[in-house]
PDB file of C-alpha atoms and ligand atoms in Angstrom:
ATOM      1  CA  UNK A   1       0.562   7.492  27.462  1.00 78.00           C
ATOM      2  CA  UNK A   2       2.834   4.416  27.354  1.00 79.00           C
ATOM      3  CA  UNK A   3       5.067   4.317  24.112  1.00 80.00           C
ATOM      4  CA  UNK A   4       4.175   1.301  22.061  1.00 81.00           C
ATOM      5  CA  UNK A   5       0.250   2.655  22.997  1.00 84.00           C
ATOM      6  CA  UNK A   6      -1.954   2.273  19.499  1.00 86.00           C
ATOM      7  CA  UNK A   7      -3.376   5.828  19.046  1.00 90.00           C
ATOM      8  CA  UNK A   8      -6.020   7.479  16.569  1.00 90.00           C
ATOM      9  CA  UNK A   9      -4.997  10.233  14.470  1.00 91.00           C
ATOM     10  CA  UNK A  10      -7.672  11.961  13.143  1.00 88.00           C
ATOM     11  CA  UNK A  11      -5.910  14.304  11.119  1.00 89.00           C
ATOM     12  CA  UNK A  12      -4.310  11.618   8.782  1.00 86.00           C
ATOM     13  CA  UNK A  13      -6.815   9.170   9.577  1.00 85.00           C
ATOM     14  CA  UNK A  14      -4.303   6.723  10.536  1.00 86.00           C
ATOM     15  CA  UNK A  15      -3.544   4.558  13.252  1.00 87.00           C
ATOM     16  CA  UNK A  16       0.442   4.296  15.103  1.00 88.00           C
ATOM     17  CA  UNK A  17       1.732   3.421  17.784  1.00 87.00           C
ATOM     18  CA  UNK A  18       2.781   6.247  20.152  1.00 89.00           C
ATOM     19  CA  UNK A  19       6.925   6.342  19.941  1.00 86.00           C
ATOM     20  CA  UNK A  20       7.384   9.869  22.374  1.00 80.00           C
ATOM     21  CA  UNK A  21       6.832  13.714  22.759  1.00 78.00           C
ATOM     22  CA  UNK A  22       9.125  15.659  20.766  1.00 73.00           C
ATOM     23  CA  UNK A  23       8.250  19.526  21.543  1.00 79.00           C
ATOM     24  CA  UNK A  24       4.641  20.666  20.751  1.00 84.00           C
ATOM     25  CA  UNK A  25       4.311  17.100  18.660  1.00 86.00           C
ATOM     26  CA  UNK A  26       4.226  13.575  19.242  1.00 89.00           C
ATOM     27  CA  UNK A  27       5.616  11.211  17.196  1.00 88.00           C
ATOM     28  CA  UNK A  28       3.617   7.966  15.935  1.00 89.00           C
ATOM     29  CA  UNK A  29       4.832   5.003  13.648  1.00 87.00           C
ATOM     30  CA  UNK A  30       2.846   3.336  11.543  1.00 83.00           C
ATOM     31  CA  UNK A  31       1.301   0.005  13.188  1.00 73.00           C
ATOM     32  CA  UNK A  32       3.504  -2.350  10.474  1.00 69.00           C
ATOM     33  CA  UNK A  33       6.674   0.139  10.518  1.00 74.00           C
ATOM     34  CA  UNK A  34       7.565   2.417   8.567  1.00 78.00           C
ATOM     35  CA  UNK A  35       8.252   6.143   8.665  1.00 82.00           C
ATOM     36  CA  UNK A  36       7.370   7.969  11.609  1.00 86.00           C
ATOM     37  CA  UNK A  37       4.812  11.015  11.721  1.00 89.00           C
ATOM     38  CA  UNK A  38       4.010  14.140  13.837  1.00 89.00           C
ATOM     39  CA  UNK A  39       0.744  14.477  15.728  1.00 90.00           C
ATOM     40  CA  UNK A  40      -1.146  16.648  17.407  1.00 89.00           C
ATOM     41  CA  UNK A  41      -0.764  15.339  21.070  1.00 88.00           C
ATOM     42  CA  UNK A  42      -4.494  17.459  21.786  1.00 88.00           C
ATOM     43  CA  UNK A  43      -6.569  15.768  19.060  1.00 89.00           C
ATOM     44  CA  UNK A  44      -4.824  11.843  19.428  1.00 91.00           C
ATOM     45  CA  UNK A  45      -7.374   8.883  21.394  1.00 90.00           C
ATOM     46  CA  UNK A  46      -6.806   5.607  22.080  1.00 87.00           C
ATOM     47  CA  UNK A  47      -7.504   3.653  18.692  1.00 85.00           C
ATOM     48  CA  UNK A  48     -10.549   1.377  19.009  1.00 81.00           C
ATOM     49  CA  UNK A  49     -10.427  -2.131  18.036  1.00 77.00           C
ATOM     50  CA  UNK A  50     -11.740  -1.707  15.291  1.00 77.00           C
ATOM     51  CA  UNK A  51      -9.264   0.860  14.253  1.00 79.00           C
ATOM     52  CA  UNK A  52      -6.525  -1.468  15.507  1.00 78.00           C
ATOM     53  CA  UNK A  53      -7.598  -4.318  14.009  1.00 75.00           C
ATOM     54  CA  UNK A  54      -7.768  -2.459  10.340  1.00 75.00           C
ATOM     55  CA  UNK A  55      -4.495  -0.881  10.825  1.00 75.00           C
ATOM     56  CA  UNK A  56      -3.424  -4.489  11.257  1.00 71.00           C
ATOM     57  CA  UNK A  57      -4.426  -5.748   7.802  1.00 61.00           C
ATOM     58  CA  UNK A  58      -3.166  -3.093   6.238  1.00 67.00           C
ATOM     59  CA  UNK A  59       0.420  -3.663   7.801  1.00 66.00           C
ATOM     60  CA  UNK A  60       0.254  -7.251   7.014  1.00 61.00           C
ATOM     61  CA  UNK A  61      -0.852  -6.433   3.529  1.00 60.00           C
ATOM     62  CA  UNK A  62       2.008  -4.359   3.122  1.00 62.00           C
ATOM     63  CA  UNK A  63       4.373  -6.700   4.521  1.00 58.00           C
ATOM     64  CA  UNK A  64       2.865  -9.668   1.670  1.00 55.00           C
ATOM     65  CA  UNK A  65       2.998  -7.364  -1.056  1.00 53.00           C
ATOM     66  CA  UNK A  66       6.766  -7.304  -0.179  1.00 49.00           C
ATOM     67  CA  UNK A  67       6.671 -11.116  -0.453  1.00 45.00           C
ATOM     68  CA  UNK A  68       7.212 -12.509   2.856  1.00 44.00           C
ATOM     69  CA  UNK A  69       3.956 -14.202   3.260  1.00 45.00           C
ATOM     70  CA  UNK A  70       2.984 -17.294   5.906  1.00 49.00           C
ATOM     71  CA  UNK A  71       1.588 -20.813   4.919  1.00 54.00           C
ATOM     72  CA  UNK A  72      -1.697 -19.354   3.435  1.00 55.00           C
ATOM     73  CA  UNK A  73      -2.642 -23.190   3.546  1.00 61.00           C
ATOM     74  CA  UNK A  74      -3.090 -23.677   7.526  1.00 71.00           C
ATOM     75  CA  UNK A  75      -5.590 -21.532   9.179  1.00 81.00           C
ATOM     76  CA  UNK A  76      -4.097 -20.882  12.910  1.00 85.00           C
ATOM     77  CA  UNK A  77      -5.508 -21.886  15.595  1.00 84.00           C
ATOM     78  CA  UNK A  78      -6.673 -19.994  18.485  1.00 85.00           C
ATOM     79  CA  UNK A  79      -5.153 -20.809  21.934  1.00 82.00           C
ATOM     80  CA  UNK A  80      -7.372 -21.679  24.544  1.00 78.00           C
ATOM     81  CA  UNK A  81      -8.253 -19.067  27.454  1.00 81.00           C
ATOM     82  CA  UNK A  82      -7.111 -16.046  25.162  1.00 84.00           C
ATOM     83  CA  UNK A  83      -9.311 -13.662  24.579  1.00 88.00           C
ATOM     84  CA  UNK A  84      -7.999 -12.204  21.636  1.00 88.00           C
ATOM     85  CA  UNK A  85      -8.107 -15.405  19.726  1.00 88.00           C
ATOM     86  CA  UNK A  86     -10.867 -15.871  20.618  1.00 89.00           C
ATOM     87  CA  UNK A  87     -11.948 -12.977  19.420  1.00 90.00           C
ATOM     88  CA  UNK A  88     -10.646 -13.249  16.339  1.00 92.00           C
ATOM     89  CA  UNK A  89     -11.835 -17.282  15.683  1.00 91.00           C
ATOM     90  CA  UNK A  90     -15.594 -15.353  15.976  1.00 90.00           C
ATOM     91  CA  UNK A  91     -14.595 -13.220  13.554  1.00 90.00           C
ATOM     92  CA  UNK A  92     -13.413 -15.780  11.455  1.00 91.00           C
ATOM     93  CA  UNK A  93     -16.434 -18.105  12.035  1.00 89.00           C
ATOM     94  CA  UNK A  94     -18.978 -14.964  11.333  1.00 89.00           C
ATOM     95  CA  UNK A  95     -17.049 -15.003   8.388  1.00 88.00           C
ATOM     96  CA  UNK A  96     -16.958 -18.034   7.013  1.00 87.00           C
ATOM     97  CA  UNK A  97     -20.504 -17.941   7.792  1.00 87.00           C
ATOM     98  CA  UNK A  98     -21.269 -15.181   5.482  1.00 86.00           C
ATOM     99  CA  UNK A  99     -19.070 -16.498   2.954  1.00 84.00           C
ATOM    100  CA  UNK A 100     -16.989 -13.766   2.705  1.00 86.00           C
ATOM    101  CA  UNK A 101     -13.534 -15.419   1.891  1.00 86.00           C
ATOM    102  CA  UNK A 102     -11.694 -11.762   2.243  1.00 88.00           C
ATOM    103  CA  UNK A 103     -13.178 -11.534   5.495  1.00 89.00           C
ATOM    104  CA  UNK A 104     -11.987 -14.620   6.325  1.00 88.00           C
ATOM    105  CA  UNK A 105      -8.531 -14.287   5.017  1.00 88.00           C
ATOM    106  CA  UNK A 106      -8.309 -11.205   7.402  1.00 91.00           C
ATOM    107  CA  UNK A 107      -9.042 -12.988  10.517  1.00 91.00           C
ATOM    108  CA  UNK A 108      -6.448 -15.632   9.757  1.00 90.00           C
ATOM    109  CA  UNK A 109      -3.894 -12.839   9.240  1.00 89.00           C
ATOM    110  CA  UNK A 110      -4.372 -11.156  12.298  1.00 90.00           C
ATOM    111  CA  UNK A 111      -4.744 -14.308  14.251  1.00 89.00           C
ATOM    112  CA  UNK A 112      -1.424 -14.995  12.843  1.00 87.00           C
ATOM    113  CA  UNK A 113       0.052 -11.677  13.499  1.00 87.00           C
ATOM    114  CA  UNK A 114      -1.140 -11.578  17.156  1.00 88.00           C
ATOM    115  CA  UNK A 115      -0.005 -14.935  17.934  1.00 85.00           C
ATOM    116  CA  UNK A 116       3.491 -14.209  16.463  1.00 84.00           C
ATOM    117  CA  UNK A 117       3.749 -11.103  19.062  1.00 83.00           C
ATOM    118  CA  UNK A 118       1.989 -12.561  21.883  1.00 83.00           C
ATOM    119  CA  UNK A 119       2.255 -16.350  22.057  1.00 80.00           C
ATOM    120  CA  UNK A 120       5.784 -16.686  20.265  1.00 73.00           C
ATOM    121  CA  UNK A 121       4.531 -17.893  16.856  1.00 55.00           C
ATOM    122  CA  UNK A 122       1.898 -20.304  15.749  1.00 46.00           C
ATOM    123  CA  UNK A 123       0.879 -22.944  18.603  1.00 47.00           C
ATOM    124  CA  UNK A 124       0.983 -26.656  17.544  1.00 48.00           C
ATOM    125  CA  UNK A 125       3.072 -26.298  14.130  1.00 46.00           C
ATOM    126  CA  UNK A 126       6.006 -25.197  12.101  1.00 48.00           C
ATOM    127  CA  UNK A 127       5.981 -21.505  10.372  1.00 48.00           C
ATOM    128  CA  UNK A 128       6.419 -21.718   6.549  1.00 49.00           C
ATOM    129  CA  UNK A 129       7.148 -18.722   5.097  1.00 49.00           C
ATOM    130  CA  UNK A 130       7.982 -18.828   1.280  1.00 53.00           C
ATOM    131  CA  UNK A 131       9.487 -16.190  -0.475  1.00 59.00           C
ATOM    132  CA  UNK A 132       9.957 -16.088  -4.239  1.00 64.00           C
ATOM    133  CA  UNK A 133      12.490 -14.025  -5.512  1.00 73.00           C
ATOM    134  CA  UNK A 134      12.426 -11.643  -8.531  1.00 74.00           C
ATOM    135  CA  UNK A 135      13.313  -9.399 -10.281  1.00 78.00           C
ATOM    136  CA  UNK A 136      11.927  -6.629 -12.724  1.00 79.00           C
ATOM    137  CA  UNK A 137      13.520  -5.536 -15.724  1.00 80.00           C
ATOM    138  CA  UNK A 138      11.745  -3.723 -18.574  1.00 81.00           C
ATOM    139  CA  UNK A 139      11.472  -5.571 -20.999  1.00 81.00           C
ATOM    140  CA  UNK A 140      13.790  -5.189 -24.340  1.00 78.00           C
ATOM    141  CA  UNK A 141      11.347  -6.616 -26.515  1.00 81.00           C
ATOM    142  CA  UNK A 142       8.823  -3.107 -26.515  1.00 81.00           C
ATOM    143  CA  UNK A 143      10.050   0.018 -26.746  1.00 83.00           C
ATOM    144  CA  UNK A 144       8.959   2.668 -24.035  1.00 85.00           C
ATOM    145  CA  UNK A 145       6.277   4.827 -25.354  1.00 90.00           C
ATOM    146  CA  UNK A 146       6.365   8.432 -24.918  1.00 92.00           C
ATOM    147  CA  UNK A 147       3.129  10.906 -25.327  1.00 94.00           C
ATOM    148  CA  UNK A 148       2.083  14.160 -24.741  1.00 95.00           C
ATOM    149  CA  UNK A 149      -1.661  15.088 -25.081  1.00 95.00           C
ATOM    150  CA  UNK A 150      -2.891  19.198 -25.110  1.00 96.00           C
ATOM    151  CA  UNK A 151      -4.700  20.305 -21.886  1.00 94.00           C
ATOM    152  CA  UNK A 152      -5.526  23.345 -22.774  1.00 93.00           C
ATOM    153  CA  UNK A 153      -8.558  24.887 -23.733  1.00 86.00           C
ATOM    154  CA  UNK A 154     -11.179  26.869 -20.953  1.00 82.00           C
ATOM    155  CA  UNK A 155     -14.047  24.573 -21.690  1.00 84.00           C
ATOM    156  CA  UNK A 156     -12.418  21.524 -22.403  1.00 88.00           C
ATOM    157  CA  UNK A 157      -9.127  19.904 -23.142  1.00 90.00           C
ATOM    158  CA  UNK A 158      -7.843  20.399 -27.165  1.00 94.00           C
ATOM    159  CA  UNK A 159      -6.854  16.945 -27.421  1.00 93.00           C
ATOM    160  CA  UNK A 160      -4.287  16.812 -29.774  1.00 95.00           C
ATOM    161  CA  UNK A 161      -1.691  14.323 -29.303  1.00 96.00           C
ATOM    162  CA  UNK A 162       1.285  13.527 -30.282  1.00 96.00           C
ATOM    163  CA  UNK A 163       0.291   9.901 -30.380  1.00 94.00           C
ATOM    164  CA  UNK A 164       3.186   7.597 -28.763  1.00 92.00           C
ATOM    165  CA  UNK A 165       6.776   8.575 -29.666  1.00 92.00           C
ATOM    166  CA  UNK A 166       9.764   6.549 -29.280  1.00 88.00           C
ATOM    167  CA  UNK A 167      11.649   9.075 -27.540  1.00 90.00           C
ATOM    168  CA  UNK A 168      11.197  12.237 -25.177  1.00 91.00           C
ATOM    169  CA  UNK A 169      12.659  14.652 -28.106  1.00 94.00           C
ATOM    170  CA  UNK A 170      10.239  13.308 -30.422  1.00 95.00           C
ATOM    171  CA  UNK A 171       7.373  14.727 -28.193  1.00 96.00           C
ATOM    172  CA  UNK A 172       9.242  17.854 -27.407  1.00 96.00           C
ATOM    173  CA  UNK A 173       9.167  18.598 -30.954  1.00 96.00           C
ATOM    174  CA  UNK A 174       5.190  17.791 -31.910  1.00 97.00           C
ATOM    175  CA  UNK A 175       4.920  20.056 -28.842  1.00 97.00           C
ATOM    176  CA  UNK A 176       6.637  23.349 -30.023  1.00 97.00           C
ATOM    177  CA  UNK A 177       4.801  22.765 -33.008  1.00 97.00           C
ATOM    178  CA  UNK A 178       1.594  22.505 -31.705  1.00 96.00           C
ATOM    179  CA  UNK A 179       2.229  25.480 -29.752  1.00 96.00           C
ATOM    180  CA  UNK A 180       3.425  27.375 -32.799  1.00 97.00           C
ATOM    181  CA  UNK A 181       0.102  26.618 -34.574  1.00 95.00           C
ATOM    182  CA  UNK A 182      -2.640  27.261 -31.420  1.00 94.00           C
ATOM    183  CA  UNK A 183      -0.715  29.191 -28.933  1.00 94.00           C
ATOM    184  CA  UNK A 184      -1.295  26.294 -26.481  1.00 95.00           C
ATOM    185  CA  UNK A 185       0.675  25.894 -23.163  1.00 95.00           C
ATOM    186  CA  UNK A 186      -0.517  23.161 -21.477  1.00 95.00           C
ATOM    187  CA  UNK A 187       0.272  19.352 -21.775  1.00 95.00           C
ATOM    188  CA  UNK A 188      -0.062  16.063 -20.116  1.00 93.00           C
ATOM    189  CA  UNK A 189       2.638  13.850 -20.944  1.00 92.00           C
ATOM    190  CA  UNK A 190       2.841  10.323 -20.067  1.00 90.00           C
ATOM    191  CA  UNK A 191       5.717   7.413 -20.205  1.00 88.00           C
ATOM    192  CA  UNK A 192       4.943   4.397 -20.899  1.00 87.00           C
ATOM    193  CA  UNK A 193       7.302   0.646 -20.679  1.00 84.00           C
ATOM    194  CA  UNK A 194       6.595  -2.913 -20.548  1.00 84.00           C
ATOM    195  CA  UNK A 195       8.299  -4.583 -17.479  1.00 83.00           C
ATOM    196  CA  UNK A 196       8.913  -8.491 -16.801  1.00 83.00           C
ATOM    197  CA  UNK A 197       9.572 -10.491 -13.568  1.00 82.00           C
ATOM    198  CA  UNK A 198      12.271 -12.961 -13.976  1.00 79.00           C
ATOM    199  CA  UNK A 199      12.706 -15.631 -11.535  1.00 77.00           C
ATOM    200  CA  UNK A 200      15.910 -15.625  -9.303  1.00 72.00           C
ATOM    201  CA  UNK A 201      17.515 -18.946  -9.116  1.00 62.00           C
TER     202      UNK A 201
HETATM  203 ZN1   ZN B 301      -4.079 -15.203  21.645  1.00 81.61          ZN
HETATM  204 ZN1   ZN B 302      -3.955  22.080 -28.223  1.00 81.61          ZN
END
């Protein structure tokens, strides 16, 4: 199999791109980067399109959540005598068709994405990529809440709570307590703050 070869992996379900043979394992990446994994050369296929074409979403997803995102303004345009464009404008059209804007908006991403690796960017246009910079600090304003909540019980849960505490000893303390009076073990605890983005710049 030729490295760079987008493989099937049943046993995580995932798609990657074949990297090499290390021992009994091959190694796969995932299709947008990321950390490597191990796989069972025996069970790996050729990913379908399908496949491929999913695994591409979710890698461009990932890569907008980080906040590098294309002109979501200008659909792309598919270049003439490719047959992956093409393929992808009937997917967009079938789309649009149906009305299904997500559908849509997944079409224009991986007709972006494919024309970035295989025709050196968008055809006919400038890229505009905007990226917003912030950053996230908790905010001073709330205090952090602090709870712990009694899981024990064989049928079902005791429920007592400590309600939300300011701080982690305050909890610590309802929970010896409770324990003194019931002999219970168990407890979920949860943490709780209030975070803000702030604008860079
Ligand atoms: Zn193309
Ligand atoms: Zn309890």
């Amino acid at each position: 199999m030729e490295p760079g070869t987008l493989v099937y992996d049943p046993a995580t379900g995932k798609v990657g791109e074949y990297q090499d043979n290390t021992g009994p394992y091959v190694m796969l990446r995932p299709a947008g980067g990321g950390r490597e994994w191990q796989a069972d050369p025996a069970r790996i296929r050729v990913a379908t399109l399908e496949e491929r074409l999913r695994a591409g979403v979710r890698a461009a997803n990932d890569r907008s959540r980080e906040g590098l995102s294309p002109d979501p303004n200008r659909p792309p345009v598919p270049v003439s005598g490719c047959a992956a464009c093409e393929e992808l404008a009937v997917r967009r059209d079938q789309a649009r068709a149906a009305f299904d804007g997500s559908a849509v908006t997944d079409a224009n991403v991986l007709l972006r994405q494919h024309q970035r690796k295989e025709h050196g960017g968008e055809p006919a246009g400038r890229r505009i990529f905007r990226y917003v910079p912030y950053s996230i600090v908790q905010d001073a304003s709330a205090l952090p809440e602090y709870q712990a909540y009694c899981v024990s019980g064989e049928v079902e849960d005791c429920g007592a709570t400590s309600g939300p505490r300011p701080s982690p000893a305050e909890v610590e303390e309802w929970q010896r307590r409770h324990t003194q009076e019931t002999r219970h073990l168990r407890y979920r605890r949860s943490f709780a703050d209030y975070a803000v983005l702030e604008r860079q710049g």
